[in-house]
Amino acid sequence: MDDANFHFMDFKEIIKNLIVSDHLPNMPEAIDRLFMDIENINRDSMADIQDAQVEEMAINLWNWAVTKKVNLVINDDQKAKLRHVACRLVCMCESLAVSEEGIRRHILMNMKTGKGWVDVGNPVVADEFFQAAMAGLEQMYGRIMQKSSTEAHLTMQKTAVERDLFKVLSHQAESAVAQDDFPRASSCILRCKDMLIRLPKMTGYLHILCYNFGVETYIQSKYEESAFWLSQSYDIGKMEKSSVDPEMLAKVLRLLATTYLDWNDGDYYKALSTVDLANKEHLHPAGLHLKMKILLASETVNEELFGAGMEILHLNMSLDFCLHIAKQLIDHGRDSVGFTFMELICEHFKSSENIGKALVFQADILLQRKEELLAKEKIEEIMIGHQTGRKLTTESIGYLHDILWEKAARNFEVKRYDDALQWYCYSLRFYENDPRDLDLAKLKRNLASCYLRLELLDKAREAVEEAEKYDPGNIFTQFYVFKISVIDGNTDRALEAIINLESLITPGEGRGGYKLVKERSTSIMLLGLAAQFALENQQPIVARRALEYLCQYSEDQQQVLTGLKCLFRLVLPKVPEILASENRKEELDRFLIYLNTAYVHLAKCFNGRASTSDSRINDAHWFRKIAWNMAVQCDKDSVMMREFFMLSYKLSQFCPSDQVILIAQKTCLLMASAVDLEQGKKASTPFEQTILLNRALEQIEKCREVWNLLKETGDFSDDPCEKLLLLYEFEVKAKKNDPSLDTVLESLWQIPNVESKTLETIASIAMETPARYPSIALKALKRALLLHKIKESVNVLKYSQCMHNLINVLVPDRVPGEELCPLEEILGYFEDAVSFISQHEGYPEMEVLWLMIKSWNVGIFMYSTRKFVTAEKWCGLAMRFLDHLGSLKRSYETQMPFGELDTEVRPLCCSSCDVVTSPSKSQNPCPGEVRPTWSSQPPPGLACASVL
């Protein structure tokens, strides 16, 4: 059937294509289409087809629906719909319904269709077909009575009709029960019951049908209806004994007795008489158990209960069943009867090889009743019997161990360790003949635990050694080895046990998934207990290793965060000692791992949630401060300092963004950027330098975002952050030869009240290799010099330094850099300098000498190029500087024959030209170098970050 044409087919084509096809992808749609269309189809709409053809089409569809095909699957609901369609089609053919064969076909198809609808849970639709079947049966019966047949043939035909009537009535009963119509259902069943005299072979069917009705209504707690159906089932079963086994009759009666027991307050008399009848029909343990249950519920006197118990013994019921009855008696408070019955059971089964089970059961009951002395006597009796030839079975020994260990565990929980030890020792006596049992190792561990609580260390040590011998790979064995080692002060052995515990967390060969998960969880739990035990016993080295493993493997965020806090409390007091040790790098790396682990687990806790508990926020604050303090203490290791500051920043992102947090984030990012910038300048390869500089630039951008938020929280006009960010960004982009460098400068010029120090730093950075920007340096130094001059109180030393750097850019050697600035402007800066010197005291003499030598050498250079007028200006300027020299004036006068320039003259040079000059030092200045100033090292206010 083509999918594309399916919706354009008519009713007949769909049936035709459905029948001839073995597999249809749209089969459910086709069936639903037929089912919906059949209600709108009548014989007139199919006038072009003869009745015989309609009937053939219907029968083919019917047979196709009920026949199992290899590659075709139709569910019950679809099958009911197809039968529905086929039955409706056959019923349209009135001309065919006049024959007896046609009537029989109508009856059969209506009956089967109705049953199909009942089975799929649609009894209302089913009733329509059952009524049609009944009408057909009436019609058929009338035809038979009108015929002149022999008596035998007439009887046979009437029996056939009655058999179909029986089936329709039984199906109608099913439909009525499904619709909760008890009167109609019971009426149908009673009519069927009356017909059994003529249809004895239907007895078994009707018996089971009533039983099923009884079960269904009992489950629904409709006890009155259930009692009716079960009574009918039993009565029907008794009508033809050959049709129903006694076992089934007894089963019906037991359920009927249970129904009487549960009905309202319970009809104990009916329940008891019914179960007695069931036991007469067929004796079964379930019947005896039910009888005892009824007797206990009806508060029967002890004598009658005892009689019922004796009846069970006389009937040679199994030992397990007898023990169950005894327990039932005791559980219902009939202790005297129960214990007496137990004694009789033991006596009755004394020759049984399984008598040990009864004895152990007796001991168990005594322990449950807190008859400990009697229980111990019974256990001693069992032990003696076991040692003298009355061996317990493996099952009974396991049962005994279970009750002994349970009793010991209860005593251990309430800290009655002596009593727990005694019960464990009872169990130990049964292992003497089978020391290979792995439960023996577990028992030894339990004994060791008791010995430890009782401070019997030697016995505890001995028990643990034996447990390790039997089961060394067990996590609990290793835990007790650890505890003993810690108590003994054997650090190496304790560490070995911790390592063994850790190895059991990781997967191993031959270990199943469930077992591995269970062992992993238990090992992690024991690591936490081990850490706590080591701390309690002053073993910090061992505790640290246990806590490290715990934090590594645990998936419980709270457990990990608590463990990390304990770790830091252990190691923080030793940080100064660690920083001075040879393995400083290794230890600091471990601290970084701790903090990274904290970050990962906090990230899982927050996991994008807008709000989290205060405790988690407090945890984030705690670890943030730890990272900050570690960074401050690593001031001599800039790389480690940077890592700790960045971790502090990352952890601070889990904290509310108040002013304190924003200030901390700003400082962390500034410090990290400074370190990355400095490391980038020292990088051994261009690739490494690029990575470091790019990372610094990312941190600068993040810091700028934080700074913009911080400015909204208060007045930070005195904070140098913005200037530092621009300086860092400028230096990074200068090192990278970034074309956007001018944009950074524009931002810098727009800063209000920019300091000369900042401008001089820009100049210093601009002149550093490999990317030199002398034009930028010149522009910055000009502005810086102007700022120095306009101050009310001029700092002569700072002015001299700025002038030195400016002249050094303009005249890097003996030749002025005219590409940067016209020569006349350069001369003007020299003249400004000599004018400033004449007006202010304290100008460093070495700077005056340096300026004099610079100007003299420029003059000599001009002279050598035959620019005599210019040479005269520069040499004359040098003589003006000479006038301001003090003690050095006389020694230089003889070297500067200004009036005799036509003679051989030479450039001047200071005696220590390899020394970088500084106004605060007394070395001779050397022309050609820019005075170095601070660029990427942290400013004093930042370098002294305080401990949080």
Short mmCIF file of N, CA and C in Angstrom, two decimals, residues 335 339 362-379 407 423:
data_model
loop_
_atom_site.label_atom_id
_atom_site.label_comp_id
_atom_site.label_asym_id
_atom_site.label_seq_id
_atom_site.Cartn_x
_atom_site.Cartn_y
_atom_site.Cartn_z
N ASP A 335 3.79 -16.86 73.82
CA ASP A 335 5.13 -17.38 74.10
C ASP A 335 5.10 -18.78 74.70
N PHE A 339 7.07 -21.62 72.80
CA PHE A 339 8.29 -22.26 73.31
C PHE A 339 8.06 -23.76 73.55
N GLN A 362 15.82 -21.76 67.85
CA GLN A 362 15.40 -21.61 69.25
C GLN A 362 16.26 -20.57 69.95
N ALA A 363 17.57 -20.62 69.70
CA ALA A 363 18.47 -19.62 70.29
C ALA A 363 18.13 -18.22 69.78
N ASP A 364 17.81 -18.13 68.51
CA ASP A 364 17.46 -16.84 67.92
C ASP A 364 16.21 -16.27 68.59
N ILE A 365 15.19 -17.11 68.78
CA ILE A 365 13.96 -16.66 69.44
C ILE A 365 14.24 -16.19 70.86
N LEU A 366 15.09 -16.93 71.56
CA LEU A 366 15.43 -16.54 72.94
C LEU A 366 16.11 -15.18 72.96
N LEU A 367 17.00 -14.95 71.99
CA LEU A 367 17.68 -13.65 71.93
C LEU A 367 16.70 -12.54 71.59
N GLN A 368 15.76 -12.82 70.72
CA GLN A 368 14.76 -11.81 70.39
C GLN A 368 13.91 -11.47 71.60
N ARG A 369 13.70 -12.47 72.47
CA ARG A 369 12.90 -12.25 73.69
C ARG A 369 13.78 -11.78 74.86
N LYS A 370 15.06 -11.47 74.53
CA LYS A 370 16.01 -10.96 75.52
C LYS A 370 16.24 -11.95 76.66
N GLU A 371 16.10 -13.22 76.36
CA GLU A 371 16.43 -14.28 77.32
C GLU A 371 17.89 -14.70 77.08
N GLU A 372 18.81 -13.81 77.42
CA GLU A 372 20.20 -14.01 77.03
C GLU A 372 20.85 -15.20 77.72
N LEU A 373 20.55 -15.40 78.98
CA LEU A 373 21.15 -16.53 79.68
C LEU A 373 20.71 -17.86 79.07
N LEU A 374 19.40 -17.98 78.82
CA LEU A 374 18.91 -19.20 78.18
C LEU A 374 19.49 -19.36 76.78
N ALA A 375 19.63 -18.22 76.09
CA ALA A 375 20.18 -18.27 74.73
C ALA A 375 21.63 -18.75 74.76
N LYS A 376 22.40 -18.27 75.73
CA LYS A 376 23.80 -18.70 75.82
C LYS A 376 23.90 -20.19 76.14
N GLU A 377 23.01 -20.65 76.99
CA GLU A 377 22.99 -22.08 77.30
C GLU A 377 22.69 -22.89 76.04
N LYS A 378 21.74 -22.39 75.26
CA LYS A 378 21.38 -23.09 74.04
C LYS A 378 22.55 -23.09 73.04
N ILE A 379 23.26 -21.96 72.97
CA ILE A 379 24.41 -21.86 72.05
C ILE A 379 25.52 -22.80 72.50
N LYS A 407 23.74 -9.73 67.29
CA LYS A 407 23.70 -9.44 68.72
C LYS A 407 24.94 -8.66 69.14
N TRP A 423 30.05 -12.21 72.23
CA TRP A 423 29.26 -12.79 71.16
C TRP A 423 30.12 -13.09 69.93
#
